[in-house]
Amino acid sequence: MANKSLFASLKGRVAGKTDAINKSGGQAYKYENQHKLSQLAVTGTIGDLHYQDAQVELETVLKTAEHVTDEFLAKTAIYARQQGKMKDLPALLLAVLASRDPVLLSRAFPQVITNGKMLRNFVQIMRSGQTGRKSLGTRPKALVRGWLNGVSDYQLLQASIGNDPSLADVIKMVHPKPDNAEREAFYAWLIGKPCDASKLPTQVKEYLAFKEKPAENSLPDVPFQMLTHLPLSKQDWTEIALRGSWNMVRMNLNTFLRKGVFEDKKAVKEIANILRDPKRVKKANAFPYQLLTSYQALSHEMPRQIRKALHNAMEIAVSNVPAFDGNVVVCPDISGSMSWPVTGARGGATTATRYVDVAALVAAAVLRHNKKTTVLPFDFNVQSIPLEPRDTIMTNARRLSNQWGGGTNCSAPLRWLNQRREKPDLVILVSDNESWADQYRGSATGMMKEWQELKHRNPKAKLVCIDIAPYGTTQMQSRPDVLNVGGFSDAVFKQIAAFVDGKLDADQWVREIKRIKLN
């Protein structure tokens, strides 16, 4: 007899029968477990969201992780960190792996724990008990010790910035054995114990000397957070700005303005050059939306050169957005639920950037690189928001994101196209997928019904659904002509290009994760 479960599955796949209810109460489709974990990993931040709180998100991630192999769990953690540029979820998945496969943990650890912030995230999650244990355990302790002993003195100084846990807490937990007297003295100093000051790293000696007598010593080469409580001069702040990392400069422009740095025209020019330097922009691995956040936060008194440099940096940050053949339509969701911060509500760590900002940036970037693109922002219906392709990405993104509100109807842009008998070759939808205002009686979502109608006019049309919220359902089943992909990073553009060129099928995103090499 034929395999009933197999043929029932195929029938459901063709008919588009829904198998889930989304967070807003609408019909939806489940992601397969590996795809669901991947989507959670590149969008989740473990913060309170519009439709769920942080605890629900955490429980969803942990439950989904139970249904994938240890190897896929490890590779997803690596992908989320390296390609998705995420922080919390890669550390969480690594902590889950610690209780399942210590050998795989050892292989994935160095590819996920790339700096002190990630190390402290991992330790904090392990100690919380949320992944099943409250102690680090033998293998995780050894890995943390190895990281501490293997990084440079400056990397340890950078890791010492922050709390809960602090680097001192981590050192006390794992008791690293220093390889030499210099590192022994450094560890002692970091945890507040007496040490031989003559054996401390040069940066620490210079810091202590400057701290004691600022007027008699040069500004030390240490993370600037270690200096902000000291009586710094305008020249000191200028030096800090000019030698800082790209991200540090971007994040502290208003501080430099308050400290008088931009009173010097030469400093303004040099800092603007830092911000627009293509090599530094690429190396910084900043999300495009973080640039938008920085721009939105600028003081009204910020020099014009600095503002212009951030516009330049944005153009560089999304320079890998491809040009597509044929007619392109981009559909950013501007409904009310998209007004939630992308990090979730996290007390003092909440970002001002919202999901709608991310959706607007994607639309503006595609428009910038594809001048004939049609942009259809939607909530209940498609909204008319005039955009100019020649304007900067941030200018168009602001126009889109400022119009948010209303309910979510993911089928609205497809219905708009069908009503006008349009024949797009590529449709890109950016949403949290929480559609509820387009419910039909029947087995499929409203979006699936509208897409089937559009396909009758253009059988070669392709649809890409970029999911940017960790809710775990979609409005479109993955099919040869439909790609579901998640995330905020520019890696999404590479996935779209490969899909359009026929180099990536609907399930390839998961297979790309599977191809990741474990050290």
Short mmCIF file of C-alpha atoms in Angstrom, two decimals:
data_model
loop_
_atom_site.label_atom_id
_atom_site.label_comp_id
_atom_site.label_asym_id
_atom_site.label_seq_id
_atom_site.Cartn_x
_atom_site.Cartn_y
_atom_site.Cartn_z
CA MET A 1 0.00 0.00 0.00
CA ALA A 2 1.19 3.54 -0.73
CA ASN A 3 2.64 5.50 2.17
CA LYS A 4 -0.40 7.47 3.41
CA SER A 5 1.55 9.94 5.51
CA LEU A 6 3.85 10.76 2.60
CA PHE A 7 1.07 11.38 0.09
CA ALA A 8 -1.00 13.29 2.62
CA SER A 9 2.00 15.55 3.21
CA LEU A 10 2.49 16.16 -0.51
CA LYS A 11 -1.17 16.92 -0.98
CA GLY A 12 -1.12 19.44 1.83
CA ARG A 13 2.00 21.04 0.39
CA VAL A 14 0.38 21.58 -3.00
CA ALA A 15 -2.98 22.70 -1.66
CA GLY A 16 -1.40 25.09 0.81
CA LYS A 17 -3.37 23.80 3.78
CA THR A 18 -2.54 25.73 6.94
CA ASP A 19 -1.27 23.81 9.95
CA ALA A 20 -0.76 26.52 12.58
CA ILE A 21 -2.28 29.57 14.22
CA ASN A 22 0.06 32.53 14.56
CA LYS A 23 0.47 34.76 17.61
CA SER A 24 -2.17 37.20 16.37
CA GLY A 25 -4.75 34.45 15.85
CA GLY A 26 -4.45 34.16 12.08
CA GLN A 27 -3.99 31.08 9.94
CA ALA A 28 -0.37 30.23 9.23
CA TYR A 29 2.14 27.54 8.36
CA LYS A 30 4.66 25.90 10.63
CA TYR A 31 8.33 25.96 9.85
CA GLU A 32 10.03 22.58 9.78
CA ASN A 33 12.09 22.21 12.99
CA GLN A 34 15.50 22.92 11.45
CA HIS A 35 14.17 25.94 9.57
CA LYS A 36 12.35 27.15 12.68
CA LEU A 37 15.48 26.99 14.81
CA SER A 38 17.46 28.79 12.10
CA GLN A 39 14.84 31.53 11.88
CA LEU A 40 14.71 31.92 15.65
CA ALA A 41 18.50 32.04 15.82
CA VAL A 42 18.88 34.95 13.38
CA THR A 43 15.96 37.03 14.68
CA GLY A 44 15.66 36.20 18.38
CA THR A 45 17.02 38.49 21.08
CA ILE A 46 15.24 37.07 24.16
CA GLY A 47 13.32 40.27 24.88
CA ASP A 48 9.64 41.11 25.32
CA LEU A 49 7.89 41.54 21.97
CA HIS A 50 4.49 42.67 20.73
CA TYR A 51 2.98 39.19 20.75
CA GLN A 52 5.10 37.33 23.31
CA ASP A 53 7.37 37.93 26.26
CA ALA A 54 11.01 36.91 26.62
CA GLN A 55 10.18 33.74 28.56
CA VAL A 56 7.91 32.44 25.81
CA GLU A 57 10.62 33.08 23.22
CA LEU A 58 13.19 31.30 25.37
CA GLU A 59 10.91 28.29 25.85
CA THR A 60 10.23 28.14 22.11
CA VAL A 61 13.93 28.12 21.30
CA LEU A 62 14.68 25.42 23.86
CA LYS A 63 11.78 23.25 22.74
CA THR A 64 12.71 23.60 19.07
CA ALA A 65 16.34 22.76 19.84
CA GLU A 66 15.19 19.42 21.27
CA HIS A 67 14.02 18.36 17.81
CA VAL A 68 17.26 18.89 15.87
CA THR A 69 20.51 16.96 15.94
CA ASP A 70 23.45 18.12 18.03
CA GLU A 71 25.45 18.79 14.88
CA PHE A 72 22.76 21.00 13.39
CA LEU A 73 22.44 22.82 16.72
CA ALA A 74 26.18 23.56 16.67
CA LYS A 75 26.15 24.73 13.07
CA THR A 76 23.12 26.95 13.65
CA ALA A 77 24.93 28.65 16.53
CA ILE A 78 27.91 29.31 14.24
CA TYR A 79 25.71 30.59 11.40
CA ALA A 80 23.75 32.90 13.71
CA ARG A 81 26.98 34.40 15.00
CA GLN A 82 29.05 34.60 11.82
CA GLN A 83 26.39 35.30 9.18
CA GLY A 84 23.47 36.56 11.26
CA LYS A 85 25.79 38.66 13.48
CA MET A 86 23.67 37.80 16.52
CA LYS A 87 24.84 37.75 20.13
CA ASP A 88 22.32 36.21 22.52
CA LEU A 89 20.96 33.30 20.50
CA PRO A 90 24.34 31.86 19.45
CA ALA A 91 25.44 31.87 23.09
CA LEU A 92 22.14 30.27 24.13
CA LEU A 93 22.43 27.49 21.54
CA LEU A 94 26.01 26.88 22.62
CA ALA A 95 24.84 26.55 26.23
CA VAL A 96 22.22 24.01 25.15
CA LEU A 97 24.91 22.10 23.28
CA ALA A 98 27.05 22.02 26.43
CA SER A 99 24.60 19.66 28.09
CA ARG A 100 24.22 17.46 24.99
CA ASP A 101 27.59 16.98 23.28
CA PRO A 102 30.78 18.32 24.91
CA VAL A 103 32.89 17.30 21.90
CA LEU A 104 30.76 19.30 19.46
CA LEU A 105 30.75 22.14 21.98
CA SER A 106 34.54 22.24 21.82
CA ARG A 107 34.46 22.39 18.02
CA ALA A 108 31.83 25.14 17.82
CA PHE A 109 33.01 27.25 20.76
CA PRO A 110 35.84 29.18 19.05
CA GLN A 111 33.60 30.03 16.08
CA VAL A 112 30.87 31.46 18.30
CA ILE A 113 32.75 32.99 21.23
CA THR A 114 34.60 35.65 19.27
CA ASN A 115 34.98 38.34 21.93
CA GLY A 116 34.63 39.04 25.63
CA LYS A 117 30.98 40.06 25.34
CA MET A 118 30.10 36.69 23.81
CA LEU A 119 32.11 34.91 26.51
CA ARG A 120 30.22 36.68 29.28
CA ASN A 121 26.90 35.99 27.52
CA PHE A 122 27.71 32.29 27.40
CA VAL A 123 28.71 32.16 31.07
CA GLN A 124 25.64 34.13 32.13
CA ILE A 125 23.29 31.78 30.26
CA MET A 126 25.02 28.68 31.60
CA ARG A 127 24.81 29.95 35.18
CA SER A 128 21.14 30.95 34.85
CA GLY A 129 19.96 27.34 34.87
CA GLN A 130 17.67 27.95 31.88
CA THR A 131 19.43 25.31 29.79
CA GLY A 132 19.33 22.66 32.48
CA ARG A 133 22.33 23.33 34.71
CA LYS A 134 23.60 26.12 36.94
CA SER A 135 27.28 25.21 36.95
CA LEU A 136 29.58 25.52 33.98
CA GLY A 137 30.84 21.96 34.09
CA THR A 138 34.27 20.56 33.29
CA ARG A 139 34.36 21.04 29.50
CA PRO A 140 32.82 24.55 29.43
CA LYS A 141 35.21 25.67 32.18
CA ALA A 142 38.16 24.35 30.20
CA LEU A 143 36.96 26.18 27.09
CA VAL A 144 36.52 29.44 28.98
CA ARG A 145 39.98 29.05 30.51
CA GLY A 146 41.41 28.39 27.07
CA TRP A 147 39.80 31.56 25.73
CA LEU A 148 41.13 33.66 28.61
CA ASN A 149 44.66 32.30 28.23
CA GLY A 150 44.63 32.55 24.45
CA VAL A 151 43.58 36.17 23.88
CA SER A 152 45.77 39.25 23.98
CA ASP A 153 46.08 41.62 26.94
CA TYR A 154 44.06 44.23 25.06
CA GLN A 155 41.26 41.73 24.36
CA LEU A 156 41.12 40.97 28.07
CA LEU A 157 40.86 44.67 28.82
CA GLN A 158 37.99 44.92 26.36
CA ALA A 159 36.34 41.90 27.97
CA SER A 160 36.53 43.60 31.36
CA ILE A 161 33.98 46.20 30.24
CA GLY A 162 30.54 45.13 31.44
CA ASN A 163 28.85 43.24 34.25
CA ASP A 164 26.43 40.40 35.02
CA PRO A 165 28.80 38.63 35.01
CA SER A 166 31.90 40.77 35.02
CA LEU A 167 35.17 39.41 33.68
CA ALA A 168 36.37 39.26 37.28
CA ASP A 169 33.41 36.98 38.09
CA VAL A 170 34.30 34.73 35.15
CA ILE A 171 37.95 34.50 36.18
CA LYS A 172 36.93 33.57 39.73
CA MET A 173 34.61 30.87 38.40
CA VAL A 174 37.06 29.07 36.13
CA HIS A 175 40.45 29.78 37.79
CA PRO A 176 42.61 30.04 34.65
CA LYS A 177 46.24 28.97 35.06
CA PRO A 178 48.46 31.74 33.66
CA ASP A 179 51.34 30.76 31.40
CA ASN A 180 53.69 33.40 32.76
CA ALA A 181 54.21 35.89 35.56
CA GLU A 182 52.84 38.77 33.49
CA ARG A 183 49.48 37.10 32.88
CA GLU A 184 49.38 35.99 36.55
CA ALA A 185 49.74 39.62 37.64
CA PHE A 186 47.14 40.71 35.11
CA TYR A 187 44.56 38.19 36.35
CA ALA A 188 45.19 39.29 39.93
CA TRP A 189 44.71 42.96 38.98
CA LEU A 190 41.51 42.19 37.08
CA ILE A 191 39.91 40.53 40.12
CA GLY A 192 41.14 43.17 42.55
CA LYS A 193 43.88 41.17 44.29
CA PRO A 194 47.37 42.42 45.17
CA CYS A 195 49.85 41.91 42.35
CA ASP A 196 53.36 42.79 41.20
CA ALA A 197 52.64 46.05 39.36
CA SER A 198 55.94 45.86 37.49
CA LYS A 199 54.70 42.77 35.66
CA LEU A 200 51.40 44.23 34.50
CA PRO A 201 50.86 44.80 30.75
CA THR A 202 52.14 48.09 29.38
CA GLN A 203 48.60 49.36 28.70
CA VAL A 204 47.62 48.78 32.33
CA LYS A 205 50.75 50.49 33.65
CA GLU A 206 50.06 53.49 31.43
CA TYR A 207 46.43 53.54 32.54
CA LEU A 208 47.34 53.51 36.23
CA ALA A 209 49.90 56.27 35.72
CA PHE A 210 47.42 58.44 33.80
CA LYS A 211 44.72 57.78 36.38
CA GLU A 212 47.02 58.98 39.15
CA LYS A 213 48.46 62.01 37.32
CA PRO A 214 46.51 62.86 34.13
CA ALA A 215 48.40 66.09 33.51
CA GLU A 216 51.81 64.40 33.54
CA ASN A 217 51.08 61.33 31.40
CA SER A 218 49.88 60.58 27.89
CA LEU A 219 46.46 59.15 27.24
CA PRO A 220 46.78 55.34 27.56
CA ASP A 221 45.75 52.98 24.78
CA VAL A 222 42.91 51.24 26.63
CA PRO A 223 39.16 50.82 25.94
CA PHE A 224 37.71 54.29 26.24
CA GLN A 225 35.07 53.16 28.80
CA MET A 226 37.95 52.88 31.29
CA LEU A 227 38.67 56.60 30.86
CA THR A 228 35.29 58.30 30.88
CA HIS A 229 35.19 58.81 34.66
CA LEU A 230 38.55 60.61 34.56
CA PRO A 231 39.05 64.38 34.08
CA LEU A 232 39.70 64.35 30.34
CA SER A 233 40.53 67.42 28.27
CA LYS A 234 39.04 68.29 24.87
CA GLN A 235 42.27 67.09 23.29
CA ASP A 236 41.98 63.78 25.15
CA TRP A 237 38.46 63.25 23.82
CA THR A 238 39.62 64.09 20.31
CA GLU A 239 42.38 61.51 20.57
CA ILE A 240 39.91 58.92 21.85
CA ALA A 241 37.62 59.59 18.89
CA LEU A 242 40.37 59.45 16.28
CA ARG A 243 41.85 56.15 17.44
CA GLY A 244 38.58 54.42 18.30
CA SER A 245 37.04 51.52 16.42
CA TRP A 246 34.47 52.32 13.75
CA ASN A 247 31.57 51.10 15.89
CA MET A 248 32.80 53.01 18.94
CA VAL A 249 32.96 56.23 16.91
CA ARG A 250 29.50 55.64 15.44
CA MET A 251 27.95 55.01 18.83
CA ASN A 252 29.50 58.02 20.60
CA LEU A 253 29.07 60.88 18.15
CA ASN A 254 26.81 62.85 20.50
CA THR A 255 29.31 62.35 23.34
CA PHE A 256 32.12 63.73 21.17
CA LEU A 257 29.91 66.69 20.31
CA ARG A 258 29.27 67.44 24.00
CA LYS A 259 32.97 67.15 24.81
CA GLY A 260 33.91 69.74 22.20
CA VAL A 261 35.62 67.42 19.72
CA PHE A 262 33.73 68.86 16.75
CA GLU A 263 34.81 72.40 17.54
CA ASP A 264 37.98 71.48 15.64
CA LYS A 265 37.26 71.43 11.88
CA LYS A 266 40.19 69.11 11.28
CA ALA A 267 38.75 66.59 13.75
CA VAL A 268 35.37 66.80 12.05
CA LYS A 269 36.94 65.95 8.70
CA GLU A 270 39.01 63.08 10.11
CA ILE A 271 36.07 61.51 11.96
CA ALA A 272 33.86 61.86 8.88
CA ASN A 273 36.55 60.02 6.91
CA ILE A 274 36.56 57.25 9.52
CA LEU A 275 32.79 56.83 9.24
CA ARG A 276 32.80 56.65 5.42
CA ASP A 277 35.91 54.45 5.06
CA PRO A 278 34.69 51.37 3.08
CA LYS A 279 37.22 49.00 4.66
CA ARG A 280 36.31 50.05 8.18
CA VAL A 281 32.57 49.91 7.48
CA LYS A 282 32.83 46.35 6.17
CA LYS A 283 35.14 45.23 8.97
CA ALA A 284 32.78 46.60 11.63
CA ASN A 285 30.01 44.16 10.62
CA ALA A 286 27.36 46.62 11.75
CA PHE A 287 23.73 46.02 10.85
CA PRO A 288 22.44 48.67 8.44
CA TYR A 289 19.65 49.41 10.92
CA GLN A 290 22.28 50.33 13.52
CA LEU A 291 23.48 53.07 11.20
CA LEU A 292 19.91 54.31 10.90
CA THR A 293 19.64 54.29 14.69
CA SER A 294 22.81 56.35 14.99
CA TYR A 295 21.56 58.83 12.41
CA GLN A 296 18.17 59.18 14.09
CA ALA A 297 19.86 59.86 17.43
CA LEU A 298 22.16 62.62 16.19
CA SER A 299 21.95 65.96 17.95
CA HIS A 300 20.55 68.82 15.88
CA GLU A 301 23.91 70.51 16.38
CA MET A 302 25.86 67.69 14.72
CA PRO A 303 28.09 68.99 11.87
CA ARG A 304 26.75 68.42 8.38
CA GLN A 305 29.90 66.51 7.40
CA ILE A 306 29.20 63.88 10.06
CA ARG A 307 25.59 63.49 8.93
CA LYS A 308 26.69 63.11 5.33
CA ALA A 309 29.34 60.55 6.34
CA LEU A 310 26.66 58.36 7.96
CA HIS A 311 24.67 58.49 4.72
CA ASN A 312 27.83 57.40 2.87
CA ALA A 313 28.39 54.60 5.36
CA MET A 314 24.86 53.31 4.83
CA GLU A 315 25.38 53.15 1.08
CA ILE A 316 28.53 51.09 1.71
CA ALA A 317 26.84 48.84 4.27
CA VAL A 318 24.25 47.67 1.73
CA SER A 319 26.47 47.81 -1.34
CA ASN A 320 26.05 44.05 -1.86
CA VAL A 321 22.33 44.42 -2.60
CA PRO A 322 22.06 42.86 -6.07
CA ALA A 323 20.41 44.25 -9.18
CA PHE A 324 17.64 41.93 -10.35
CA ASP A 325 16.37 41.36 -13.87
CA GLY A 326 12.71 41.97 -14.59
CA ASN A 327 10.07 43.69 -12.48
CA VAL A 328 10.77 43.81 -8.76
CA VAL A 329 8.24 44.56 -6.01
CA VAL A 330 9.23 45.11 -2.38
CA CYS A 331 6.56 44.97 0.32
CA PRO A 332 7.59 46.35 3.74
CA ASP A 333 5.14 45.64 6.56
CA ILE A 334 4.36 48.94 8.33
CA SER A 335 1.58 47.62 10.59
CA GLY A 336 1.30 48.36 14.31
CA SER A 337 3.11 45.23 15.51
CA MET A 338 6.16 46.29 13.49
CA SER A 339 6.67 49.27 15.81
CA TRP A 340 8.24 47.00 18.43
CA PRO A 341 12.03 47.34 19.03
CA VAL A 342 14.11 44.72 17.24
CA THR A 343 15.91 43.79 20.46
CA GLY A 344 12.62 43.41 22.31
CA ALA A 345 11.90 45.38 25.46
CA ARG A 346 14.98 44.80 27.65
CA GLY A 347 15.09 47.54 30.24
CA GLY A 348 18.07 49.80 29.64
CA ALA A 349 19.25 47.69 26.67
CA THR A 350 16.23 48.36 24.44
CA THR A 351 17.10 49.82 21.06
CA ALA A 352 15.11 52.65 19.51
CA THR A 353 15.14 50.82 16.18
CA ARG A 354 11.95 48.99 15.33
CA TYR A 355 11.05 46.12 13.03
CA VAL A 356 9.44 48.67 10.72
CA ASP A 357 12.82 50.40 10.40
CA VAL A 358 14.43 47.15 9.26
CA ALA A 359 11.64 46.50 6.75
CA ALA A 360 11.92 50.06 5.44
CA LEU A 361 15.69 49.77 5.08
CA VAL A 362 15.39 46.59 3.02
CA ALA A 363 12.86 48.27 0.74
CA ALA A 364 14.94 51.43 0.39
CA ALA A 365 18.13 49.45 -0.31
CA VAL A 366 16.51 47.34 -3.03
CA LEU A 367 14.99 50.49 -4.56
CA ARG A 368 18.41 52.17 -4.50
CA HIS A 369 20.02 49.35 -6.49
CA ASN A 370 17.01 48.57 -8.70
CA LYS A 371 15.62 51.85 -9.98
CA LYS A 372 12.45 50.33 -11.50
CA THR A 373 11.44 48.67 -8.25
CA THR A 374 7.87 49.18 -7.01
CA VAL A 375 7.56 49.60 -3.23
CA LEU A 376 4.23 48.60 -1.70
CA PRO A 377 4.17 49.36 2.04
CA PHE A 378 1.19 47.72 3.70
CA ASP A 379 -0.83 47.35 6.89
CA PHE A 380 -4.55 46.63 6.36
CA ASN A 381 -4.04 47.73 2.77
CA VAL A 382 -1.27 49.02 0.52
CA GLN A 383 -0.36 52.58 1.50
CA SER A 384 0.82 55.27 -0.88
CA ILE A 385 4.17 56.67 0.28
CA PRO A 386 6.08 58.47 -2.50
CA LEU A 387 9.75 57.52 -2.72
CA GLU A 388 12.55 58.88 -4.87
CA PRO A 389 15.12 56.27 -6.05
CA ARG A 390 17.85 58.92 -6.15
CA ASP A 391 17.38 59.85 -2.52
CA THR A 392 19.66 58.22 0.04
CA ILE A 393 18.69 54.93 1.61
CA MET A 394 18.18 56.51 5.03
CA THR A 395 15.96 59.26 3.61
CA ASN A 396 13.60 56.78 1.94
CA ALA A 397 13.70 54.44 4.93
CA ARG A 398 12.59 57.30 7.20
CA ARG A 399 9.67 58.11 4.91
CA LEU A 400 8.47 54.52 5.05
CA SER A 401 8.99 53.85 8.75
CA ASN A 402 7.31 57.08 9.84
CA GLN A 403 3.96 55.88 8.46
CA TRP A 404 3.49 52.77 10.62
CA GLY A 405 0.13 51.74 12.09
CA GLY A 406 -2.89 49.54 11.43
CA GLY A 407 -3.43 45.79 11.30
CA THR A 408 -1.36 43.20 9.46
CA ASN A 409 -2.57 41.93 6.09
CA CYS A 410 0.31 40.17 4.34
CA SER A 411 -1.82 39.41 1.29
CA ALA A 412 -2.61 43.12 0.69
CA PRO A 413 0.31 43.86 -1.70
CA LEU A 414 -0.34 40.67 -3.70
CA ARG A 415 -4.03 41.55 -3.93
CA TRP A 416 -3.03 45.04 -5.10
CA LEU A 417 -0.91 43.48 -7.86
CA ASN A 418 -3.67 41.07 -8.85
CA GLN A 419 -6.28 43.81 -9.08
CA ARG A 420 -4.03 45.64 -11.55
CA ARG A 421 -3.06 42.49 -13.44
CA GLU A 422 0.63 43.16 -12.76
CA LYS A 423 3.24 40.53 -13.65
CA PRO A 424 6.20 40.97 -11.28
CA ASP A 425 9.17 38.65 -11.66
CA LEU A 426 10.29 38.98 -8.03
CA VAL A 427 8.31 39.94 -4.94
CA ILE A 428 10.14 40.54 -1.65
CA LEU A 429 8.01 40.78 1.49
CA VAL A 430 9.52 41.92 4.80
CA SER A 431 7.30 41.27 7.80
CA ASP A 432 6.84 39.74 11.23
CA ASN A 433 4.37 37.36 9.47
CA GLU A 434 1.64 38.03 12.04
CA SER A 435 -1.12 38.42 9.45
CA TRP A 436 -4.66 38.35 10.82
CA ALA A 437 -6.67 40.85 8.74
CA ASP A 438 -6.90 38.67 5.61
CA GLN A 439 -8.46 35.47 6.91
CA TYR A 440 -10.43 33.42 4.39
CA ARG A 441 -12.69 30.46 4.83
CA GLY A 442 -10.75 27.57 3.48
CA SER A 443 -7.50 25.74 3.91
CA ALA A 444 -4.90 28.28 2.77
CA THR A 445 -3.74 31.69 3.95
CA GLY A 446 -4.90 34.79 2.12
CA MET A 447 -1.37 35.35 0.94
CA MET A 448 -1.13 31.84 -0.53
CA LYS A 449 -4.41 32.33 -2.41
CA GLU A 450 -3.29 35.66 -3.88
CA TRP A 451 0.12 34.24 -4.85
CA GLN A 452 -1.50 31.35 -6.70
CA GLU A 453 -3.53 33.85 -8.72
CA LEU A 454 -0.45 35.93 -9.53
CA LYS A 455 1.40 32.81 -10.65
CA HIS A 456 -1.24 32.14 -13.30
CA ARG A 457 -0.18 35.39 -14.98
CA ASN A 458 3.56 34.89 -14.53
CA PRO A 459 4.48 31.26 -13.83
CA LYS A 460 8.16 32.22 -13.48
CA ALA A 461 7.54 34.70 -10.64
CA LYS A 462 9.39 34.14 -7.37
CA LEU A 463 8.52 35.25 -3.86
CA VAL A 464 10.95 35.87 -0.99
CA CYS A 465 9.52 36.26 2.51
CA ILE A 466 12.01 37.85 4.91
CA ASP A 467 10.91 37.04 8.44
CA ILE A 468 12.36 39.47 10.97
CA ALA A 469 10.59 38.45 14.20
CA PRO A 470 11.03 35.23 16.22
CA TYR A 471 7.39 34.12 16.22
CA GLY A 472 7.97 30.84 14.39
CA THR A 473 5.28 30.74 11.68
CA THR A 474 4.99 31.96 8.09
CA GLN A 475 2.24 33.01 5.70
CA MET A 476 3.74 31.10 2.77
CA GLN A 477 4.89 27.53 2.53
CA SER A 478 8.38 27.02 1.17
CA ARG A 479 8.13 25.83 -2.43
CA PRO A 480 10.34 25.97 -5.53
CA ASP A 481 9.05 29.50 -6.15
CA VAL A 482 8.88 30.65 -2.50
CA LEU A 483 11.84 31.24 -0.21
CA ASN A 484 11.39 31.83 3.52
CA VAL A 485 14.51 33.37 5.05
CA GLY A 486 15.08 35.19 8.33
CA GLY A 487 17.40 37.79 9.77
CA PHE A 488 18.52 41.42 9.89
CA SER A 489 22.00 41.10 8.40
CA ASP A 490 23.11 41.74 4.84
CA ALA A 491 23.57 37.98 4.41
CA VAL A 492 19.86 37.95 3.51
CA PHE A 493 20.64 39.79 0.27
CA LYS A 494 23.06 37.04 -0.74
CA GLN A 495 20.35 34.45 -0.15
CA ILE A 496 17.88 36.38 -2.31
CA ALA A 497 20.37 36.74 -5.15
CA ALA A 498 21.19 33.03 -5.11
CA PHE A 499 17.49 32.11 -5.07
CA VAL A 500 16.68 34.41 -8.00
CA ASP A 501 19.63 33.03 -9.99
CA GLY A 502 18.46 29.46 -9.42
CA LYS A 503 21.45 28.62 -7.22
CA LEU A 504 19.33 28.30 -4.09
CA ASP A 505 16.09 26.38 -3.72
CA ALA A 506 13.43 26.82 -1.08
CA ASP A 507 15.15 24.49 1.39
CA GLN A 508 18.70 25.56 0.61
CA TRP A 509 18.96 28.03 3.50
CA VAL A 510 18.95 25.12 5.93
CA ARG A 511 21.36 23.16 3.75
CA GLU A 512 23.76 26.11 3.75
CA ILE A 513 23.81 25.92 7.53
CA LYS A 514 24.46 22.19 7.33
CA ARG A 515 27.48 22.83 5.10
CA ILE A 516 29.24 24.86 7.79
CA LYS A 517 32.55 23.28 8.79
CA LEU A 518 33.09 22.47 12.45
CA ASN A 519 36.70 23.10 13.52
#
